[in-house]
mmCIF file of N, CA and C in Angstrom:
data_model
loop_
_atom_site.group_PDB
_atom_site.id
_atom_site.type_symbol
_atom_site.label_atom_id
_atom_site.label_comp_id
_atom_site.label_asym_id
_atom_site.label_seq_id
_atom_site.Cartn_x
_atom_site.Cartn_y
_atom_site.Cartn_z
ATOM 1 N N GLN U 9 0.829 -1.185 0.000
ATOM 2 C CA GLN U 9 0.000 0.000 0.000
ATOM 3 C C GLN U 9 0.872 1.247 0.000
ATOM 4 N N GLN U 10 1.857 1.253 0.880
ATOM 5 C CA GLN U 10 2.700 2.446 0.977
ATOM 6 C C GLN U 10 3.493 2.697 -0.306
ATOM 7 N N CYS U 11 3.958 1.644 -0.912
ATOM 8 C CA CYS U 11 4.697 1.760 -2.166
ATOM 9 C C CYS U 11 3.813 2.416 -3.233
ATOM 10 N N ILE U 12 2.617 1.905 -3.384
ATOM 11 C CA ILE U 12 1.693 2.439 -4.396
ATOM 12 C C ILE U 12 1.318 3.875 -4.059
ATOM 13 N N GLU U 13 1.080 4.141 -2.787
ATOM 14 C CA GLU U 13 0.725 5.504 -2.364
ATOM 15 C C GLU U 13 1.818 6.492 -2.753
ATOM 16 N N LYS U 14 3.059 6.149 -2.468
ATOM 17 C CA LYS U 14 4.172 7.057 -2.780
ATOM 18 C C LYS U 14 4.336 7.248 -4.284
ATOM 19 N N TYR U 15 4.179 6.189 -5.046
ATOM 20 C CA TYR U 15 4.269 6.306 -6.507
ATOM 21 C C TYR U 15 3.162 7.201 -7.056
ATOM 22 N N LEU U 16 1.939 7.008 -6.566
ATOM 23 C CA LEU U 16 0.830 7.847 -7.035
ATOM 24 C C LEU U 16 1.071 9.311 -6.700
ATOM 25 N N LYS U 17 1.528 9.573 -5.489
ATOM 26 C CA LYS U 17 1.780 10.954 -5.089
ATOM 27 C C LYS U 17 2.905 11.569 -5.909
ATOM 28 N N ALA U 18 3.940 10.796 -6.190
ATOM 29 C CA ALA U 18 5.039 11.303 -7.020
ATOM 30 C C ALA U 18 4.542 11.641 -8.424
ATOM 31 N N LEU U 19 3.695 10.778 -8.973
ATOM 32 C CA LEU U 19 3.148 11.042 -10.302
ATOM 33 C C LEU U 19 2.291 12.297 -10.299
ATOM 34 N N LEU U 20 1.457 12.450 -9.282
ATOM 35 C CA LEU U 20 0.616 13.651 -9.189
ATOM 36 C C LEU U 20 1.476 14.908 -9.049
ATOM 37 N N ILE U 21 2.514 14.832 -8.246
ATOM 38 C CA ILE U 21 3.413 15.974 -8.083
ATOM 39 C C ILE U 21 4.060 16.324 -9.416
ATOM 40 N N SER U 22 4.483 15.300 -10.153
ATOM 41 C CA SER U 22 5.141 15.558 -11.445
ATOM 42 C C SER U 22 4.204 16.228 -12.440
ATOM 43 N N ARG U 23 2.908 16.025 -12.250
ATOM 44 C CA ARG U 23 1.906 16.638 -13.128
ATOM 45 C C ARG U 23 1.318 17.915 -12.519
ATOM 46 N N LEU U 24 1.919 18.362 -11.407
ATOM 47 C CA LEU U 24 1.494 19.584 -10.712
ATOM 48 C C LEU U 24 0.046 19.515 -10.236
ATOM 49 N N VAL U 25 -0.363 18.328 -9.787
ATOM 50 C CA VAL U 25 -1.716 18.119 -9.283
ATOM 51 C C VAL U 25 -1.671 18.095 -7.753
ATOM 52 N N ASP U 26 -2.431 18.985 -7.135
ATOM 53 C CA ASP U 26 -2.523 19.003 -5.677
ATOM 54 C C ASP U 26 -3.355 17.830 -5.198
ATOM 55 N N PHE U 27 -3.021 17.317 -4.025
ATOM 56 C CA PHE U 27 -3.779 16.227 -3.427
ATOM 57 C C PHE U 27 -3.817 16.418 -1.918
ATOM 58 N N PRO U 28 -4.848 15.886 -1.269
ATOM 59 C CA PRO U 28 -4.956 16.027 0.186
ATOM 60 C C PRO U 28 -4.022 15.050 0.896
ATOM 61 N N ARG U 29 -3.817 15.279 2.163
ATOM 62 C CA ARG U 29 -3.074 14.318 2.979
ATOM 63 C C ARG U 29 -3.982 13.107 3.159
ATOM 64 N N THR U 30 -3.607 12.023 2.544
ATOM 65 C CA THR U 30 -4.461 10.833 2.587
ATOM 66 C C THR U 30 -3.652 9.584 2.321
ATOM 67 N N HIS U 31 -4.180 8.468 2.797
ATOM 68 C CA HIS U 31 -3.632 7.151 2.462
ATOM 69 C C HIS U 31 -4.595 6.427 1.524
ATOM 70 N N ASP U 32 -5.660 7.102 1.125
ATOM 71 C CA ASP U 32 -6.727 6.509 0.318
ATOM 72 C C ASP U 32 -6.283 6.407 -1.145
ATOM 73 N N LEU U 33 -5.919 5.204 -1.554
ATOM 74 C CA LEU U 33 -5.420 4.993 -2.905
ATOM 75 C C LEU U 33 -6.485 5.253 -3.961
ATOM 76 N N ALA U 34 -7.732 4.936 -3.659
ATOM 77 C CA ALA U 34 -8.813 5.187 -4.619
ATOM 78 C C ALA U 34 -8.969 6.687 -4.856
ATOM 79 N N ALA U 35 -8.835 7.474 -3.808
ATOM 80 C CA ALA U 35 -8.932 8.933 -3.955
ATOM 81 C C ALA U 35 -7.776 9.455 -4.805
ATOM 82 N N LEU U 36 -6.586 8.922 -4.586
ATOM 83 C CA LEU U 36 -5.431 9.331 -5.387
ATOM 84 C C LEU U 36 -5.592 8.871 -6.836
ATOM 85 N N GLY U 37 -6.110 7.659 -7.010
ATOM 86 C CA GLY U 37 -6.374 7.155 -8.357
ATOM 87 C C GLY U 37 -7.392 8.011 -9.083
ATOM 88 N N TYR U 38 -8.400 8.471 -8.361
ATOM 89 C CA TYR U 38 -9.417 9.347 -8.939
ATOM 90 C C TYR U 38 -8.789 10.661 -9.416
ATOM 91 N N LEU U 39 -7.889 11.217 -8.609
ATOM 92 C CA LEU U 39 -7.205 12.445 -9.007
ATOM 93 C C LEU U 39 -6.366 12.214 -10.260
ATOM 94 N N CYS U 40 -5.758 11.048 -10.349
ATOM 95 C CA CYS U 40 -5.000 10.712 -11.560
ATOM 96 C C CYS U 40 -5.927 10.717 -12.774
ATOM 97 N N LYS U 41 -7.062 10.040 -12.642
ATOM 98 C CA LYS U 41 -8.014 9.968 -13.753
ATOM 99 C C LYS U 41 -8.497 11.357 -14.160
ATOM 100 N N GLN U 42 -8.774 12.198 -13.164
ATOM 101 C CA GLN U 42 -9.238 13.553 -13.456
ATOM 102 C C GLN U 42 -8.163 14.371 -14.162
ATOM 103 N N SER U 43 -6.914 13.974 -13.983
ATOM 104 C CA SER U 43 -5.791 14.675 -14.608
ATOM 105 C C SER U 43 -5.406 14.064 -15.940
ATOM 106 N N GLY U 44 -6.214 13.099 -16.407
ATOM 107 C CA GLY U 44 -5.951 12.484 -17.696
ATOM 108 C C GLY U 44 -4.987 11.311 -17.656
ATOM 109 N N ILE U 45 -4.674 10.841 -16.459
ATOM 110 C CA ILE U 45 -3.775 9.710 -16.312
ATOM 111 C C ILE U 45 -4.624 8.443 -16.228
ATOM 112 N N ILE U 46 -4.485 7.566 -17.204
ATOM 113 C CA ILE U 46 -5.243 6.322 -17.216
ATOM 114 C C ILE U 46 -4.455 5.295 -16.409
ATOM 115 N N PHE U 47 -4.917 5.035 -15.218
ATOM 116 C CA PHE U 47 -4.196 4.192 -14.272
ATOM 117 C C PHE U 47 -4.495 2.717 -14.517
ATOM 118 N N PRO U 48 -3.503 1.826 -14.384
ATOM 119 C CA PRO U 48 -3.664 0.415 -14.754
ATOM 120 C C PRO U 48 -4.339 -0.473 -13.711
ATOM 121 N N ILE U 49 -4.745 0.086 -12.587
ATOM 122 C CA ILE U 49 -5.368 -0.721 -11.538
ATOM 123 C C ILE U 49 -6.754 -0.162 -11.262
ATOM 124 N N ASP U 50 -7.742 -1.044 -11.153
ATOM 125 C CA ASP U 50 -9.111 -0.563 -10.962
ATOM 126 C C ASP U 50 -9.363 -0.100 -9.530
ATOM 127 N N ASP U 51 -10.458 0.615 -9.350
ATOM 128 C CA ASP U 51 -10.802 1.196 -8.055
ATOM 129 C C ASP U 51 -10.982 0.141 -6.970
ATOM 130 N N ASP U 52 -11.532 -1.018 -7.316
ATOM 131 C CA ASP U 52 -11.743 -2.072 -6.319
ATOM 132 C C ASP U 52 -10.414 -2.535 -5.720
ATOM 133 N N ALA U 53 -9.415 -2.706 -6.567
ATOM 134 C CA ALA U 53 -8.096 -3.123 -6.084
ATOM 135 C C ALA U 53 -7.479 -2.025 -5.222
ATOM 136 N N LEU U 54 -7.649 -0.773 -5.633
ATOM 137 C CA LEU U 54 -7.116 0.330 -4.837
ATOM 138 C C LEU U 54 -7.798 0.411 -3.482
ATOM 139 N N GLU U 55 -9.098 0.183 -3.445
ATOM 140 C CA GLU U 55 -9.841 0.172 -2.178
ATOM 141 C C GLU U 55 -9.320 -0.931 -1.265
ATOM 142 N N LEU U 56 -9.133 -2.121 -1.830
ATOM 143 C CA LEU U 56 -8.628 -3.248 -1.050
ATOM 144 C C LEU U 56 -7.247 -2.935 -0.481
ATOM 145 N N LEU U 57 -6.373 -2.396 -1.296
ATOM 146 C CA LEU U 57 -5.027 -2.077 -0.843
ATOM 147 C C LEU U 57 -5.014 -0.966 0.195
ATOM 148 N N THR U 58 -5.950 -0.035 0.106
ATOM 149 C CA THR U 58 -6.027 1.045 1.086
ATOM 150 C C THR U 58 -6.202 0.495 2.494
ATOM 151 N N ALA U 59 -6.945 -0.585 2.624
ATOM 152 C CA ALA U 59 -7.151 -1.196 3.938
ATOM 153 C C ALA U 59 -5.837 -1.632 4.566
ATOM 154 N N TYR U 60 -4.850 -1.947 3.740
ATOM 155 C CA TYR U 60 -3.554 -2.383 4.261
ATOM 156 C C TYR U 60 -2.758 -1.233 4.877
ATOM 157 N N ALA U 61 -3.170 -0.008 4.668
ATOM 158 C CA ALA U 61 -2.438 1.144 5.186
ATOM 159 C C ALA U 61 -2.302 1.094 6.699
ATOM 160 N N VAL U 62 -3.325 0.630 7.368
ATOM 161 C CA VAL U 62 -3.309 0.598 8.831
ATOM 162 C C VAL U 62 -3.421 -0.829 9.355
ATOM 163 N N GLU U 63 -4.323 -1.596 8.774
ATOM 164 C CA GLU U 63 -4.614 -2.932 9.299
ATOM 165 C C GLU U 63 -3.386 -3.821 9.443
ATOM 166 N N THR U 64 -2.473 -3.741 8.512
ATOM 167 C CA THR U 64 -1.328 -4.655 8.521
ATOM 168 C C THR U 64 -0.147 -4.150 9.341
ATOM 169 N N ARG U 65 -0.238 -2.971 9.870
ATOM 170 C CA ARG U 65 0.876 -2.430 10.655
ATOM 171 C C ARG U 65 0.887 -2.932 12.090
ATOM 172 N N TYR U 66 -0.196 -3.489 12.536
ATOM 173 C CA TYR U 66 -0.310 -3.910 13.916
ATOM 174 C C TYR U 66 -0.738 -5.370 13.982
ATOM 175 N N PRO U 67 -0.349 -6.065 15.040
ATOM 176 C CA PRO U 67 -0.749 -7.476 15.167
ATOM 177 C C PRO U 67 -2.271 -7.622 15.174
ATOM 178 N N GLY U 68 -2.724 -8.740 14.665
ATOM 179 C CA GLY U 68 -4.162 -9.010 14.653
ATOM 180 C C GLY U 68 -4.621 -9.436 13.281
ATOM 181 N N THR U 69 -4.865 -8.467 12.432
ATOM 182 C CA THR U 69 -5.328 -8.762 11.088
ATOM 183 C C THR U 69 -4.147 -8.721 10.129
ATOM 184 N N GLN U 70 -3.777 -9.866 9.637
ATOM 185 C CA GLN U 70 -2.660 -9.959 8.700
ATOM 186 C C GLN U 70 -3.173 -10.528 7.388
ATOM 187 N N PRO U 71 -2.616 -10.077 6.273
ATOM 188 C CA PRO U 71 -3.039 -10.636 4.994
ATOM 189 C C PRO U 71 -2.576 -12.087 4.856
ATOM 190 N N THR U 72 -3.301 -12.823 4.051
ATOM 191 C CA THR U 72 -2.865 -14.190 3.751
ATOM 192 C C THR U 72 -1.672 -14.112 2.800
ATOM 193 N N VAL U 73 -1.036 -15.230 2.583
ATOM 194 C CA VAL U 73 0.086 -15.279 1.643
ATOM 195 C C VAL U 73 -0.390 -14.866 0.252
ATOM 196 N N GLU U 74 -1.552 -15.350 -0.148
ATOM 197 C CA GLU U 74 -2.085 -14.987 -1.470
ATOM 198 C C GLU U 74 -2.379 -13.490 -1.563
ATOM 199 N N GLU U 75 -2.951 -12.909 -0.514
ATOM 200 C CA GLU U 75 -3.226 -11.468 -0.520
ATOM 201 C C GLU U 75 -1.925 -10.668 -0.599
ATOM 202 N N ALA U 76 -0.912 -11.121 0.120
ATOM 203 C CA ALA U 76 0.385 -10.441 0.087
ATOM 204 C C ALA U 76 1.001 -10.528 -1.308
ATOM 205 N N LYS U 77 0.918 -11.692 -1.926
ATOM 206 C CA LYS U 77 1.447 -11.847 -3.282
ATOM 207 C C LYS U 77 0.712 -10.944 -4.262
ATOM 208 N N GLU U 78 -0.592 -10.849 -4.119
ATOM 209 C CA GLU U 78 -1.379 -9.981 -4.998
ATOM 210 C C GLU U 78 -0.991 -8.513 -4.793
ATOM 211 N N ALA U 79 -0.776 -8.108 -3.546
ATOM 212 C CA ALA U 79 -0.378 -6.729 -3.262
ATOM 213 C C ALA U 79 0.976 -6.406 -3.895
ATOM 214 N N VAL U 80 1.908 -7.342 -3.799
ATOM 215 C CA VAL U 80 3.228 -7.140 -4.414
ATOM 216 C C VAL U 80 3.100 -7.073 -5.936
ATOM 217 N N LYS U 81 2.264 -7.930 -6.493
ATOM 218 C CA LYS U 81 2.034 -7.913 -7.947
ATOM 219 C C LYS U 81 1.494 -6.555 -8.384
ATOM 220 N N LEU U 82 0.520 -6.028 -7.653
ATOM 221 C CA LEU U 82 -0.052 -4.726 -7.987
ATOM 222 C C LEU U 82 0.974 -3.611 -7.832
ATOM 223 N N ALA U 83 1.808 -3.697 -6.801
ATOM 224 C CA ALA U 83 2.850 -2.690 -6.607
ATOM 225 C C ALA U 83 3.822 -2.692 -7.786
ATOM 226 N N ARG U 84 4.146 -3.866 -8.289
ATOM 227 C CA ARG U 84 5.041 -3.958 -9.450
ATOM 228 C C ARG U 84 4.397 -3.362 -10.702
ATOM 229 N N ILE U 85 3.103 -3.612 -10.875
ATOM 230 C CA ILE U 85 2.385 -3.028 -12.010
ATOM 231 C C ILE U 85 2.434 -1.506 -11.928
ATOM 232 N N VAL U 86 2.175 -0.979 -10.737
ATOM 233 C CA VAL U 86 2.198 0.470 -10.548
ATOM 234 C C VAL U 86 3.599 1.015 -10.799
ATOM 235 N N ARG U 87 4.606 0.354 -10.265
ATOM 236 C CA ARG U 87 5.986 0.811 -10.449
ATOM 237 C C ARG U 87 6.342 0.900 -11.933
ATOM 238 N N ARG U 88 6.010 -0.139 -12.686
ATOM 239 C CA ARG U 88 6.295 -0.116 -14.128
ATOM 240 C C ARG U 88 5.544 1.018 -14.814
ATOM 241 N N PHE U 89 4.276 1.184 -14.460
ATOM 242 C CA PHE U 89 3.462 2.237 -15.052
ATOM 243 C C PHE U 89 4.048 3.616 -14.755
ATOM 244 N N ILE U 90 4.406 3.846 -13.497
ATOM 245 C CA ILE U 90 4.934 5.152 -13.100
ATOM 246 C C ILE U 90 6.246 5.428 -13.811
ATOM 247 N N LYS U 91 7.139 4.451 -13.831
ATOM 248 C CA LYS U 91 8.432 4.648 -14.504
ATOM 249 C C LYS U 91 8.234 4.979 -15.986
ATOM 250 N N LYS U 92 7.261 4.351 -16.609
ATOM 251 C CA LYS U 92 6.991 4.579 -18.025
ATOM 252 C C LYS U 92 6.371 5.959 -18.269
ATOM 253 N N ASN U 93 5.584 6.443 -17.308
ATOM 254 C CA ASN U 93 4.821 7.679 -17.496
ATOM 255 C C ASN U 93 5.316 8.867 -16.696
ATOM 256 N N PHE U 94 6.416 8.706 -16.000
ATOM 257 C CA PHE U 94 6.920 9.790 -15.164
ATOM 258 C C PHE U 94 7.563 10.865 -16.026
ATOM 259 N N ASN U 95 7.140 12.098 -15.836
ATOM 260 C CA ASN U 95 7.695 13.224 -16.613
ATOM 261 C C ASN U 95 8.815 13.888 -15.858
#
């Protein structure tokens, strides 16, 4: 989640788009779309990953191995997209 959040914020900054202080990936993705950036991950995935911002930092609710693998896969997709589209 944090990896994707930082990449999204860096992309928005590079496009001179203001954004609020947030960990909400769907909100950041929406700002990207409004700025003409066609993001490669759908809102449902961004919503799911947003939950990891807090839930996974503390003992109790931990993602399964499959959920963790999916999160890493999505982070890699975002990283490739950002590197390709970073101005």
